[in-house]
Short mmCIF file of C-alpha atoms and ligand atoms in Angstrom, two decimals:
data_model
loop_
_atom_site.label_atom_id
_atom_site.label_comp_id
_atom_site.label_asym_id
_atom_site.label_seq_id
_atom_site.Cartn_x
_atom_site.Cartn_y
_atom_site.Cartn_z
CA UNK N 25 -37.67 1.66 -55.13
CA UNK N 26 -40.32 0.22 -52.80
CA UNK N 27 -39.29 0.00 -49.18
CA UNK N 28 -41.86 -2.25 -47.54
CA UNK N 29 -42.64 -5.65 -49.09
CA UNK N 30 -45.86 -6.25 -47.22
CA UNK N 31 -47.46 -2.84 -47.60
CA UNK N 32 -49.62 -3.60 -50.65
CA UNK N 33 -52.21 -6.30 -51.05
CA UNK N 34 -53.68 -7.07 -54.46
CA UNK N 35 -57.34 -8.00 -54.64
CA UNK N 36 -58.71 -9.89 -57.59
CA UNK N 37 -61.69 -8.16 -59.25
CA UNK N 38 -63.30 -11.14 -60.89
CA UNK N 39 -65.84 -12.44 -58.46
CA UNK N 40 -68.96 -11.03 -60.12
CA UNK N 41 -71.42 -13.65 -61.36
CA UNK N 42 -72.24 -13.15 -65.07
CA UNK N 43 -75.05 -15.45 -66.09
CA UNK N 44 -77.18 -13.07 -68.17
CA UNK N 45 -78.67 -15.34 -70.81
CA UNK N 46 -81.34 -17.42 -69.07
CA UNK N 47 -82.22 -19.86 -71.83
CA UNK N 48 -83.22 -23.52 -71.70
CA UNK N 49 -82.68 -26.57 -73.86
CA UNK N 50 -85.20 -29.41 -74.04
CA UNK N 51 -83.81 -32.94 -74.45
CA UNK N 52 -86.17 -35.83 -75.23
CA UNK N 53 -85.26 -39.50 -74.90
CA UNK N 54 -87.26 -40.90 -77.83
CA UNK N 55 -87.17 -44.46 -76.46
CA UNK N 56 -88.69 -43.71 -73.07
CA UNK N 57 -90.37 -40.41 -73.87
CA UNK N 58 -88.60 -38.87 -70.88
CA UNK N 59 -88.07 -35.11 -71.21
CA UNK N 60 -85.45 -32.97 -69.62
CA UNK N 61 -85.25 -29.19 -69.51
CA UNK N 62 -81.69 -28.05 -69.13
CA UNK N 63 -80.75 -24.52 -68.15
CA UNK N 64 -78.34 -22.81 -70.51
CA UNK N 65 -75.86 -20.41 -69.01
CA UNK N 66 -73.82 -18.56 -71.60
CA UNK N 67 -74.75 -21.32 -74.09
CA UNK N 68 -73.47 -24.00 -71.74
CA UNK N 69 -75.38 -26.84 -70.12
CA UNK N 70 -74.20 -28.74 -67.07
CA UNK N 71 -73.16 -32.16 -68.34
CA UNK N 72 -74.09 -33.69 -65.01
CA UNK N 73 -77.77 -32.78 -65.67
CA UNK N 74 -77.75 -35.23 -68.59
CA UNK N 75 -76.95 -38.02 -66.13
CA UNK N 76 -80.67 -37.91 -65.23
CA UNK N 77 -81.26 -39.57 -68.62
CA UNK N 78 -78.37 -41.99 -68.00
CA UNK N 79 -76.39 -40.22 -70.73
CA UNK N 80 -72.67 -39.44 -70.67
CA UNK N 81 -70.89 -37.00 -72.99
CA UNK N 82 -68.15 -38.56 -75.14
CA UNK N 83 -65.66 -35.86 -76.03
CA UNK N 84 -62.07 -37.03 -76.60
CA UNK N 85 -59.75 -34.03 -76.66
CA UNK N 86 -62.50 -31.83 -75.14
CA UNK N 87 -63.67 -30.49 -78.51
CA UNK N 88 -66.90 -29.17 -77.04
CA UNK N 89 -66.56 -29.45 -73.28
CA UNK N 90 -66.05 -26.52 -70.91
CA UNK N 91 -64.32 -27.72 -67.76
CA UNK N 92 -64.53 -24.46 -65.82
CA UNK N 93 -65.92 -20.96 -65.69
CA UNK N 94 -63.11 -18.51 -66.31
CA UNK N 95 -62.76 -14.75 -66.41
CA UNK N 96 -59.16 -14.48 -67.52
CA UNK N 97 -58.82 -14.75 -71.30
CA UNK N 98 -61.34 -14.46 -74.11
CA UNK N 99 -60.82 -15.96 -77.57
CA UNK N 100 -63.15 -15.74 -80.55
CA UNK N 101 -61.54 -18.27 -82.87
CA UNK N 102 -63.64 -17.40 -85.92
CA UNK N 103 -62.88 -13.71 -85.73
CA UNK N 104 -59.26 -14.09 -84.56
CA UNK N 105 -59.84 -12.17 -81.31
CA UNK N 106 -57.71 -12.62 -78.20
CA UNK N 107 -58.16 -10.53 -75.06
CA UNK N 108 -56.61 -10.76 -71.60
CA UNK N 109 -59.12 -9.57 -69.00
CA UNK N 110 -60.92 -7.73 -71.82
CA UNK N 111 -57.86 -5.97 -73.27
CA UNK N 112 -57.08 -6.77 -76.94
CA UNK N 113 -53.76 -8.55 -77.43
CA UNK N 114 -52.75 -6.04 -80.12
CA UNK N 115 -52.95 -3.15 -77.63
CA UNK N 116 -51.14 -5.05 -74.91
CA UNK N 117 -48.36 -6.12 -77.29
CA UNK N 118 -47.85 -2.55 -78.41
CA UNK N 119 -48.26 -0.59 -75.18
CA UNK N 120 -47.75 -2.90 -72.24
CA UNK N 121 -44.93 -4.92 -70.69
CA UNK N 122 -44.67 -8.50 -69.52
CA UNK N 123 -44.70 -7.50 -65.84
CA UNK N 124 -47.78 -5.33 -66.33
CA UNK N 125 -49.57 -8.12 -68.24
CA UNK N 126 -48.61 -10.61 -65.53
CA UNK N 127 -50.22 -8.37 -62.93
CA UNK N 128 -53.30 -7.96 -65.13
CA UNK N 129 -53.73 -11.71 -65.58
CA UNK N 130 -53.19 -12.47 -61.92
CA UNK N 131 -55.21 -9.71 -60.28
CA UNK N 132 -57.77 -8.80 -62.96
CA UNK N 133 -56.86 -5.14 -63.54
CA UNK N 134 -53.94 -3.19 -64.96
CA UNK N 135 -51.69 -2.01 -62.12
CA UNK N 136 -51.20 1.58 -61.03
CA UNK N 137 -47.59 2.73 -61.33
CA UNK N 138 -47.07 2.14 -57.60
CA UNK N 139 -48.52 -1.37 -57.79
CA UNK N 140 -46.42 -2.18 -60.86
CA UNK N 141 -43.23 -0.93 -59.26
CA UNK N 142 -43.95 -2.88 -56.10
CA UNK N 143 -44.91 -6.05 -57.94
CA UNK N 144 -41.94 -6.02 -60.35
CA UNK N 145 -39.56 -5.29 -57.51
CA UNK N 146 -40.88 -8.21 -55.49
CA UNK N 147 -40.71 -10.59 -58.45
CA UNK N 148 -37.09 -9.57 -59.07
CA UNK N 149 -36.33 -10.23 -55.41
CA UNK N 150 -37.38 -13.85 -55.91
CA UNK N 151 -35.11 -14.67 -58.84
CA UNK N 152 -32.29 -16.48 -57.01
CA UNK N 153 -32.19 -20.26 -57.23
CA UNK N 154 -31.51 -22.37 -54.18
CA UNK N 155 -28.09 -23.95 -54.40
CA UNK N 156 -29.43 -27.50 -54.66
CA UNK N 157 -31.23 -26.54 -57.89
CA UNK N 158 -27.99 -25.14 -59.27
CA UNK N 159 -26.24 -28.38 -58.26
CA UNK N 160 -28.85 -30.47 -60.08
CA UNK N 161 -28.44 -28.41 -63.28
CA UNK N 162 -24.66 -28.85 -63.05
CA UNK N 163 -25.09 -32.63 -62.70
CA UNK N 164 -27.14 -33.00 -65.90
CA UNK N 165 -25.71 -33.75 -69.36
CA UNK N 166 -25.02 -30.61 -71.42
CA UNK N 167 -27.03 -31.95 -74.35
CA UNK N 168 -30.13 -32.79 -72.26
CA UNK N 169 -33.23 -31.21 -73.78
CA UNK N 170 -33.89 -27.91 -71.93
CA UNK N 171 -37.59 -28.74 -71.58
CA UNK N 172 -36.80 -32.13 -70.06
CA UNK N 173 -34.62 -30.27 -67.57
CA UNK N 174 -37.28 -27.64 -66.88
CA UNK N 175 -39.87 -30.34 -66.14
CA UNK N 176 -37.45 -31.92 -63.66
CA UNK N 177 -36.28 -28.64 -62.13
CA UNK N 178 -39.82 -27.46 -61.41
CA UNK N 179 -40.62 -30.73 -59.65
CA UNK N 180 -37.32 -30.46 -57.75
CA UNK N 181 -38.07 -26.86 -56.79
CA UNK N 182 -41.31 -28.04 -55.20
CA UNK N 183 -39.36 -30.22 -52.79
CA UNK N 184 -37.54 -27.15 -51.44
CA UNK N 185 -40.61 -25.45 -50.00
CA UNK N 186 -42.21 -27.86 -47.52
CA UNK N 187 -44.10 -24.88 -46.04
CA UNK N 188 -45.98 -24.59 -49.34
CA UNK N 189 -46.66 -28.26 -49.88
CA UNK N 190 -50.21 -29.48 -49.19
CA UNK N 191 -48.86 -33.05 -48.91
CA UNK N 192 -46.89 -31.95 -45.83
CA UNK N 193 -48.85 -29.05 -44.42
CA UNK N 194 -52.43 -29.91 -45.32
CA UNK N 195 -54.73 -28.93 -48.13
CA UNK N 196 -55.47 -25.47 -46.74
CA UNK N 197 -51.87 -24.34 -47.30
CA UNK N 198 -52.95 -22.03 -50.09
CA UNK N 199 -55.94 -20.56 -48.30
CA UNK N 200 -53.83 -17.65 -47.09
CA UNK N 201 -53.33 -14.84 -49.65
CA UNK N 202 -49.74 -14.47 -48.47
CA UNK N 203 -48.96 -18.13 -49.16
CA UNK N 204 -50.42 -17.77 -52.66
CA UNK N 205 -48.46 -14.63 -53.38
CA UNK N 206 -45.26 -16.21 -52.19
CA UNK N 207 -45.65 -19.04 -54.74
CA UNK N 208 -46.50 -16.53 -57.48
CA UNK N 209 -43.32 -14.58 -56.74
CA UNK N 210 -41.20 -17.72 -56.53
CA UNK N 211 -42.45 -19.13 -59.82
CA UNK N 212 -42.44 -15.89 -61.82
CA UNK N 213 -39.08 -15.00 -60.28
CA UNK N 214 -37.21 -18.27 -60.75
CA UNK N 215 -38.53 -19.32 -64.16
CA UNK N 216 -36.15 -17.04 -66.15
CA UNK N 217 -33.26 -17.95 -63.85
CA UNK N 218 -33.87 -21.66 -64.39
CA UNK N 219 -34.02 -21.05 -68.14
CA UNK N 220 -30.87 -18.90 -68.15
CA UNK N 221 -28.92 -21.39 -66.01
CA UNK N 222 -30.00 -24.27 -68.24
CA UNK N 223 -28.80 -22.22 -71.24
CA UNK N 224 -25.44 -21.33 -69.68
CA UNK N 225 -24.92 -24.94 -68.64
CA UNK N 226 -25.62 -26.05 -72.19
CA UNK N 227 -23.09 -23.52 -73.49
CA UNK N 228 -20.51 -24.67 -70.93
CA UNK N 229 -20.34 -21.20 -69.37
CA UNK N 230 -20.40 -20.15 -65.71
CA UNK N 231 -23.76 -18.99 -64.40
CA UNK N 232 -24.68 -15.32 -64.10
CA UNK N 233 -26.68 -14.68 -60.97
CA UNK N 234 -29.70 -12.37 -61.32
CA UNK N 235 -28.89 -8.67 -61.32
CA UNK N 236 -30.84 -8.19 -58.11
CA UNK N 237 -31.55 -4.69 -56.91
CA UNK N 238 -30.62 -2.98 -60.17
CA UNK N 239 -32.84 -1.03 -62.50
CA UNK N 240 -33.14 -3.89 -64.99
CA UNK N 241 -36.58 -5.03 -66.07
CA UNK N 242 -37.66 -8.67 -65.82
CA UNK N 243 -36.75 -9.44 -69.43
CA UNK N 244 -33.57 -7.37 -69.35
CA UNK N 245 -32.49 -9.30 -66.28
CA UNK N 246 -33.17 -12.57 -68.12
CA UNK N 247 -31.01 -11.48 -71.06
CA UNK N 248 -28.31 -10.28 -68.67
CA UNK N 249 -28.21 -13.76 -67.11
CA UNK N 250 -27.93 -15.28 -70.59
CA UNK N 251 -25.30 -13.02 -72.04
CA UNK N 252 -23.15 -11.16 -69.54
CA UNK N 253 -19.51 -12.29 -69.70
CA UNK N 254 -18.75 -11.71 -66.05
CA UNK N 255 -19.50 -8.01 -66.53
CA UNK N 256 -22.05 -6.77 -63.98
CA UNK N 257 -22.55 -3.57 -65.97
CA UNK N 258 -23.66 -5.47 -69.12
CA UNK N 259 -26.91 -4.17 -70.67
CA UNK N 260 -28.60 -6.17 -73.44
CA UNK N 261 -29.78 -4.44 -76.62
CA UNK N 262 -32.99 -2.52 -75.83
CA UNK N 263 -34.79 -3.46 -79.09
CA UNK N 264 -34.10 -7.14 -78.50
CA UNK N 265 -35.26 -6.84 -74.89
CA UNK N 266 -38.48 -5.23 -76.12
CA UNK N 267 -38.96 -7.94 -78.78
CA UNK N 268 -38.53 -10.75 -76.24
CA UNK N 269 -40.73 -8.98 -73.71
CA UNK N 270 -43.45 -8.64 -76.38
CA UNK N 271 -43.14 -12.35 -77.18
CA UNK N 272 -43.64 -13.09 -73.48
CA UNK N 273 -46.77 -10.87 -73.53
CA UNK N 274 -48.11 -12.77 -76.56
CA UNK N 275 -47.56 -16.12 -74.83
CA UNK N 276 -48.77 -15.05 -71.38
CA UNK N 277 -52.12 -16.81 -71.49
CA UNK N 278 -54.34 -18.66 -73.92
CA UNK N 279 -57.21 -19.93 -71.78
CA UNK N 280 -57.53 -23.70 -71.55
CA UNK N 281 -54.69 -24.84 -73.79
CA UNK N 282 -53.19 -28.26 -73.05
CA UNK N 283 -50.62 -27.06 -70.47
CA UNK N 284 -52.98 -24.69 -68.63
CA UNK N 285 -55.59 -27.42 -68.50
CA UNK N 286 -52.82 -29.58 -67.01
CA UNK N 287 -52.18 -26.99 -64.26
CA UNK N 288 -55.86 -27.12 -63.33
CA UNK N 289 -55.97 -30.91 -63.63
CA UNK N 290 -52.98 -31.47 -61.35
CA UNK N 291 -54.05 -28.76 -58.91
CA UNK N 292 -57.40 -30.50 -58.57
CA UNK N 293 -55.61 -33.43 -56.93
CA UNK N 294 -54.32 -31.08 -54.23
CA UNK N 295 -50.69 -31.34 -55.32
CA UNK N 296 -48.31 -28.39 -54.77
CA UNK N 297 -48.12 -25.69 -57.43
CA UNK N 298 -44.54 -26.52 -58.45
CA UNK N 299 -45.49 -30.10 -59.31
CA UNK N 300 -48.55 -28.79 -61.17
CA UNK N 301 -46.18 -26.54 -63.14
CA UNK N 302 -43.86 -29.44 -63.83
CA UNK N 303 -46.82 -31.31 -65.35
CA UNK N 304 -47.79 -28.22 -67.34
CA UNK N 305 -44.23 -27.83 -68.64
CA UNK N 306 -44.43 -31.50 -69.69
CA UNK N 307 -47.58 -30.77 -71.70
CA UNK N 308 -45.99 -27.67 -73.22
CA UNK N 309 -42.94 -29.69 -74.34
CA UNK N 310 -45.07 -31.66 -76.85
CA UNK N 311 -44.71 -30.68 -80.54
CA UNK N 312 -48.46 -30.18 -80.98
CA UNK N 313 -48.40 -27.52 -78.25
CA UNK N 314 -45.44 -25.32 -77.18
CA UNK N 315 -42.90 -27.65 -78.78
CA UNK N 316 -44.28 -26.58 -82.16
CA UNK N 317 -41.86 -23.62 -82.34
CA UNK N 318 -38.95 -26.07 -82.26
CA UNK N 319 -40.75 -28.42 -84.67
CA UNK N 320 -41.34 -25.56 -87.15
CA UNK N 321 -37.65 -24.79 -87.25
CA UNK N 322 -36.71 -28.41 -87.79
CA UNK N 323 -39.37 -28.65 -90.54
CA UNK N 324 -38.03 -25.52 -92.32
CA UNK N 325 -34.49 -26.84 -92.11
CA UNK N 326 -35.61 -30.18 -93.52
CA UNK N 327 -37.43 -28.52 -96.44
CA UNK N 328 -34.15 -26.71 -97.08
CA UNK N 329 -35.03 -24.38 -99.97
CA UNK N 330 -37.94 -22.43 -101.41
CA UNK N 331 -38.20 -24.64 -104.51
CA UNK N 332 -39.01 -27.67 -102.28
CA UNK N 333 -42.09 -25.93 -100.81
CA UNK N 334 -44.68 -27.18 -103.37
CA UNK N 335 -43.52 -30.80 -102.86
CA UNK N 336 -43.74 -30.40 -99.09
CA UNK N 337 -47.26 -28.98 -99.34
CA UNK N 338 -48.23 -32.03 -101.43
CA UNK N 339 -46.72 -34.32 -98.78
CA UNK N 340 -48.83 -32.57 -96.13
CA UNK N 341 -51.98 -33.02 -98.21
CA UNK N 342 -51.12 -36.70 -98.68
CA UNK N 343 -50.71 -37.00 -94.90
CA UNK N 344 -47.04 -37.84 -95.18
CA UNK N 345 -46.08 -34.68 -93.26
CA UNK N 346 -47.67 -32.12 -90.95
CA UNK N 347 -47.33 -28.40 -91.52
CA UNK N 348 -46.04 -27.44 -88.08
CA UNK N 349 -47.02 -23.97 -86.88
CA UNK N 350 -50.32 -24.21 -88.75
CA UNK N 351 -53.78 -24.96 -87.43
CA UNK N 352 -55.32 -24.44 -84.05
CA UNK N 353 -58.06 -26.00 -81.99
CA UNK N 354 -59.75 -22.65 -81.38
CA UNK N 355 -58.63 -20.27 -84.15
CA UNK N 356 -60.39 -20.87 -87.41
CA UNK N 357 -58.88 -17.71 -88.86
CA UNK N 358 -55.47 -16.04 -88.62
CA UNK N 359 -54.03 -16.32 -85.09
CA UNK N 360 -53.76 -12.64 -84.01
CA UNK N 361 -50.49 -13.42 -82.22
CA UNK N 362 -48.91 -14.76 -85.42
CA UNK N 363 -49.55 -11.43 -87.18
CA UNK N 364 -47.69 -9.56 -84.42
CA UNK N 365 -44.86 -12.12 -84.27
CA UNK N 366 -44.34 -11.82 -88.02
CA UNK N 367 -43.86 -8.04 -87.74
CA UNK N 368 -41.57 -8.50 -84.76
CA UNK N 369 -39.37 -10.90 -86.75
CA UNK N 370 -38.36 -8.15 -89.16
CA UNK N 371 -37.41 -5.83 -86.25
CA UNK N 372 -35.16 -8.54 -84.84
CA UNK N 373 -33.65 -9.28 -88.27
CA UNK N 374 -32.55 -5.63 -88.50
CA UNK N 375 -30.26 -6.19 -85.54
CA UNK N 376 -29.34 -9.87 -85.75
CA UNK N 377 -29.55 -10.40 -89.50
CA UNK N 378 -32.26 -11.93 -91.63
CA UNK N 379 -32.65 -15.66 -91.18
CA UNK N 380 -32.78 -17.25 -94.64
CA UNK N 381 -35.44 -19.73 -93.44
CA UNK N 382 -37.93 -16.83 -93.43
CA UNK N 383 -38.10 -17.17 -97.23
CA UNK N 384 -39.22 -20.80 -96.90
CA UNK N 385 -41.71 -19.86 -94.17
CA UNK N 386 -43.31 -17.08 -96.20
CA UNK N 387 -43.49 -19.29 -99.27
CA UNK N 388 -45.13 -22.06 -97.22
CA UNK N 389 -47.69 -19.59 -95.87
CA UNK N 390 -48.36 -18.21 -99.35
CA UNK N 391 -48.93 -21.70 -100.80
CA UNK N 392 -51.01 -22.95 -97.88
CA UNK N 393 -53.31 -19.92 -97.75
CA UNK N 394 -54.43 -20.41 -101.34
CA UNK N 395 -54.69 -24.20 -101.24
CA UNK N 396 -58.10 -25.82 -100.80
CA UNK N 397 -56.82 -28.41 -98.31
CA UNK N 398 -55.92 -25.63 -95.87
CA UNK N 399 -58.83 -23.31 -96.79
CA UNK N 400 -61.47 -26.01 -96.22
CA UNK N 401 -59.97 -26.97 -92.87
CA UNK N 402 -59.44 -23.32 -91.88
CA UNK N 403 -55.74 -23.85 -91.22
CA UNK N 404 -53.75 -20.64 -90.71
CA UNK N 405 -50.35 -19.85 -89.18
CA UNK N 406 -50.37 -19.94 -85.40
CA UNK N 407 -48.10 -18.19 -82.89
CA UNK N 408 -45.39 -20.82 -83.29
CA UNK N 409 -44.97 -20.41 -87.05
CA UNK N 410 -42.77 -17.31 -86.90
CA UNK N 411 -41.62 -17.22 -83.27
CA UNK N 412 -38.98 -19.92 -83.86
CA UNK N 413 -37.46 -17.79 -86.62
CA UNK N 414 -37.07 -14.89 -84.20
CA UNK N 415 -35.46 -17.14 -81.61
CA UNK N 416 -33.15 -18.60 -84.25
CA UNK N 417 -32.21 -15.14 -85.53
CA UNK N 418 -31.43 -14.18 -81.93
CA UNK N 419 -29.07 -17.13 -81.71
CA UNK N 420 -30.99 -19.38 -79.34
CA UNK N 421 -30.41 -23.12 -79.83
CA UNK N 422 -33.46 -24.78 -81.41
CA UNK N 423 -34.13 -27.02 -78.42
CA UNK N 424 -34.25 -23.91 -76.20
CA UNK N 425 -37.26 -22.30 -77.95
CA UNK N 426 -40.01 -23.93 -75.89
CA UNK N 427 -38.47 -22.86 -72.62
CA UNK N 428 -38.92 -19.25 -73.80
CA UNK N 429 -42.61 -20.06 -74.34
CA UNK N 430 -42.70 -21.47 -70.79
CA UNK N 431 -41.36 -18.22 -69.29
CA UNK N 432 -44.09 -16.33 -71.12
CA UNK N 433 -46.86 -18.73 -70.10
CA UNK N 434 -45.98 -18.63 -66.39
CA UNK N 435 -48.39 -15.80 -65.39
CA UNK N 436 -51.21 -17.52 -67.30
CA UNK N 437 -50.60 -20.81 -65.50
CA UNK N 438 -50.52 -18.92 -62.21
CA UNK N 439 -53.71 -16.97 -62.95
CA UNK N 440 -55.53 -20.24 -63.68
CA UNK N 441 -54.08 -21.80 -60.54
CA UNK N 442 -55.47 -18.89 -58.49
CA UNK N 443 -58.82 -19.01 -60.25
CA UNK N 444 -59.05 -22.74 -59.66
CA UNK N 445 -58.30 -22.40 -55.93
CA UNK N 446 -61.27 -20.04 -55.53
CA UNK N 447 -63.66 -21.86 -57.85
CA UNK N 448 -66.82 -22.82 -55.94
CA UNK N 449 -67.47 -25.56 -58.54
CA UNK N 450 -64.02 -27.15 -58.25
CA UNK N 451 -63.79 -30.91 -58.11
CA UNK N 452 -60.98 -33.37 -58.63
CA UNK N 453 -60.51 -33.77 -62.41
CA UNK N 454 -61.67 -37.26 -63.12
CA UNK N 455 -63.26 -37.85 -66.54
CA UNK N 456 -65.67 -40.69 -67.16
CA UNK N 457 -64.95 -43.35 -69.79
CA UNK N 458 -67.10 -45.18 -72.27
CA UNK N 459 -66.19 -48.79 -71.38
CA UNK N 460 -66.27 -51.20 -74.33
CA UNK N 461 -64.00 -53.93 -72.93
CA UNK N 462 -64.73 -57.56 -71.96
CA UNK N 463 -67.68 -58.55 -69.85
CA UNK N 464 -66.94 -60.48 -66.68
CA UNK N 465 -65.02 -63.72 -67.33
CA UNK N 466 -63.29 -66.38 -65.24
CA UNK N 467 -59.56 -66.60 -64.62
CA UNK N 468 -57.82 -69.10 -66.96
CA UNK N 469 -54.93 -71.21 -65.58
CA UNK N 470 -51.65 -70.40 -67.37
CA UNK N 471 -51.32 -73.88 -68.93
CA UNK N 472 -54.68 -73.52 -70.68
CA UNK N 473 -54.07 -70.14 -72.33
CA UNK N 474 -53.55 -69.44 -76.04
CA UNK N 475 -51.64 -66.27 -76.82
CA UNK N 476 -53.82 -63.88 -78.76
CA UNK N 477 -52.32 -60.53 -77.92
CA UNK N 478 -49.86 -58.27 -79.70
CA UNK N 479 -46.93 -58.99 -77.39
CA UNK N 480 -43.81 -59.56 -79.44
CA UNK N 481 -41.08 -61.84 -78.11
CA UNK N 482 -39.17 -61.62 -81.40
CA UNK N 483 -37.00 -58.55 -81.15
CA UNK N 484 -33.90 -58.51 -79.00
CA UNK N 485 -31.40 -55.76 -79.73
CA UNK N 486 -27.82 -56.68 -80.64
CA UNK N 487 -26.61 -54.93 -77.47
CA UNK N 488 -28.98 -57.01 -75.34
CA UNK N 489 -27.78 -60.20 -77.03
CA UNK N 490 -24.19 -59.16 -76.31
CA UNK N 491 -24.99 -58.55 -72.64
CA UNK N 492 -27.01 -61.71 -72.20
CA UNK N 493 -24.44 -63.85 -73.97
CA UNK N 494 -21.71 -62.29 -71.87
CA UNK N 495 -23.31 -63.61 -68.72
CA UNK N 496 -24.32 -66.86 -70.47
CA UNK N 497 -27.58 -66.82 -68.53
CA UNK N 498 -29.81 -67.59 -71.48
CA UNK N 499 -29.48 -68.47 -75.13
CA UNK N 500 -31.87 -66.27 -77.14
N1 CMC H 10 -50.99 -29.74 -91.02
C1 CMC H 10 -51.78 -30.50 -91.82
N2 CMC H 10 -53.07 -30.81 -91.54
C2 CMC H 10 -53.56 -30.32 -90.40
C3 CMC H 10 -52.81 -29.51 -89.53
C4 CMC H 10 -51.47 -29.22 -89.88
N3 CMC H 10 -50.71 -28.46 -89.10
N4 CMC H 10 -53.57 -29.17 -88.46
C5 CMC H 10 -54.76 -29.75 -88.65
N5 CMC H 10 -54.76 -30.44 -89.84
C6 CMC H 10 -55.89 -31.16 -90.43
C7 CMC H 10 -56.11 -32.50 -89.74
O1 CMC H 10 -55.38 -33.52 -90.37
C8 CMC H 10 -57.60 -32.66 -89.88
O2 CMC H 10 -57.88 -33.06 -91.21
P1 CMC H 10 -59.05 -34.16 -91.51
O3 CMC H 10 -60.30 -33.55 -90.96
O4 CMC H 10 -59.04 -34.34 -92.96
O5 CMC H 10 -58.63 -35.39 -90.75
C9 CMC H 10 -58.14 -31.24 -89.74
O6 CMC H 10 -57.08 -30.39 -90.18
C10 CMC H 10 -58.54 -30.88 -88.31
O7 CMC H 10 -57.37 -31.04 -87.50
P2 CMC H 10 -57.35 -31.67 -86.06
O8 CMC H 10 -56.04 -32.36 -85.87
O9 CMC H 10 -58.59 -32.47 -85.85
O10 CMC H 10 -57.43 -30.34 -85.19
P3 CMC H 10 -57.13 -30.20 -83.66
O11 CMC H 10 -57.90 -29.04 -83.19
O12 CMC H 10 -57.36 -31.50 -82.96
O13 CMC H 10 -55.56 -29.91 -83.60
C11 CMC H 10 -53.51 -28.78 -83.62
C12 CMC H 10 -55.02 -28.66 -83.44
C13 CMC H 10 -52.86 -27.45 -83.24
C14 CMC H 10 -52.96 -29.87 -82.70
C15 CMC H 10 -53.20 -29.13 -85.10
O14 CMC H 10 -53.68 -28.10 -85.93
C16 CMC H 10 -51.72 -29.34 -85.34
O15 CMC H 10 -51.24 -30.45 -85.16
N6 CMC H 10 -50.96 -28.28 -85.76
C17 CMC H 10 -49.52 -28.41 -85.91
C18 CMC H 10 -48.84 -28.26 -84.55
C19 CMC H 10 -48.84 -26.84 -84.07
O16 CMC H 10 -48.52 -25.92 -84.81
N7 CMC H 10 -49.16 -26.64 -82.79
C20 CMC H 10 -49.16 -25.32 -82.15
C21 CMC H 10 -50.52 -24.87 -81.77
S1 CMC H 10 -50.63 -23.13 -81.36
C22 CMC H 10 -49.65 -22.87 -79.98
C23 CMC H 10 -49.94 -23.72 -78.80
O17 CMC H 10 -51.08 -23.89 -78.39
O18 CMC H 10 -49.00 -24.22 -78.23
#
């Protein structure tokens, strides 16, 4: 047990400049003959240098645009490599824990045992929710989507800490290391409690408050809040705790994915970190990103049986369906996380029983990996392909899966938030557009206009007709 909360101060070790490859790129404007020599740093040019030629980069979806320099996570998509702060994901998944990996992502180095004990202890001391958050959860419908609730709860949580809100206390609120650490502890601490309370609310069960002060780990505490039936001595199954903890490790960061990019984007406006997290959770909710684990499950259920797999693969190739849990913007080979998740699934099945949908999933993978459509496009299973099956085997409701991803991604979002705050190149995120709309034209009086736009006045729902007719205000 650590006695003094303020006795340790973590220093991030990532402030060394690494621009080794001094190369240049010559760009010639063939119309004017103007030449530009651009410096290449780590194979990257500064897009703003191209402005000297009056050129803008057009890159919808950021296929080839780096929006920051980062030292947190490295991915080599062709080789299927993922490393947090240089450590291979395979080693971390096998040997580390979620708390240790959180420390690593946030502060740049693996913790000593004293640092880890101190850090975990402090996180667990920030797991209680303020009563108004509990009241909001209670006031929501039981069938509300857990991610919709999480998005709202994170924004609501931000309103409870005016001390940490740049809108109230000025944009230097986060300049103090203590203020930053407080937000880290609050977010890492309350995320599993929010998730567990949302779950218990959905199940119509009373909430279990965090097992504060005990010897439970972060993930064990989360499972205690989910599953204890008013028994403070309840201990979840150790293998399942380890499996979930490993899943959190695998999800902890993934460089500039859609939700992490959203954290940086929102933070760039100066908004508080809770609102930035609410935006990130919104991005994660989408089925092309974190919502894919839920979408995979729904897809497998819809396919229904192994004999329907070939027909489904054909539908995907004919663009009538999408193979959820396959493909990735960065990985053009097997996602290293998916390999680990697949192994983990069988460990969980030993305790909770084998989910029959695994047969459909393995058959889908088998078919896809030998089909030219997928081979040519380098489409392989990603982390979401098998994780949903583990969650289902563990008895989580399908719409709860993405919230588990959100718990795991919290340290990554926080590490990027910290890195952004200290970035000497930071600027408000404000992309340029390639304007192809109308030239200047004069205002036309309403009586002289001809409708030429796709605005439909045709459809009025039966319910609207009923309402409108009831008041007899208008005849449609
Ligand atoms: N099923 C069928 N075709 C696909 C798939 C898929 N899952 N993914 C990509 N393609 C095709 C796509 O139609 C395109 O074909 P074509 O060149 O003939 O038009 C080609 O492959 C390139 O795909 P893209 O959509 O341009 O690739 P992207 O990098 O923009 O999208 C992706 C990446 C993850 C959004 C996409 O692969 C996808 O929609 N996958 C399914 C959803 C999913 O599993 N998401 C989880 C991602 S991993 C975890 C996370 O980050 O949250």
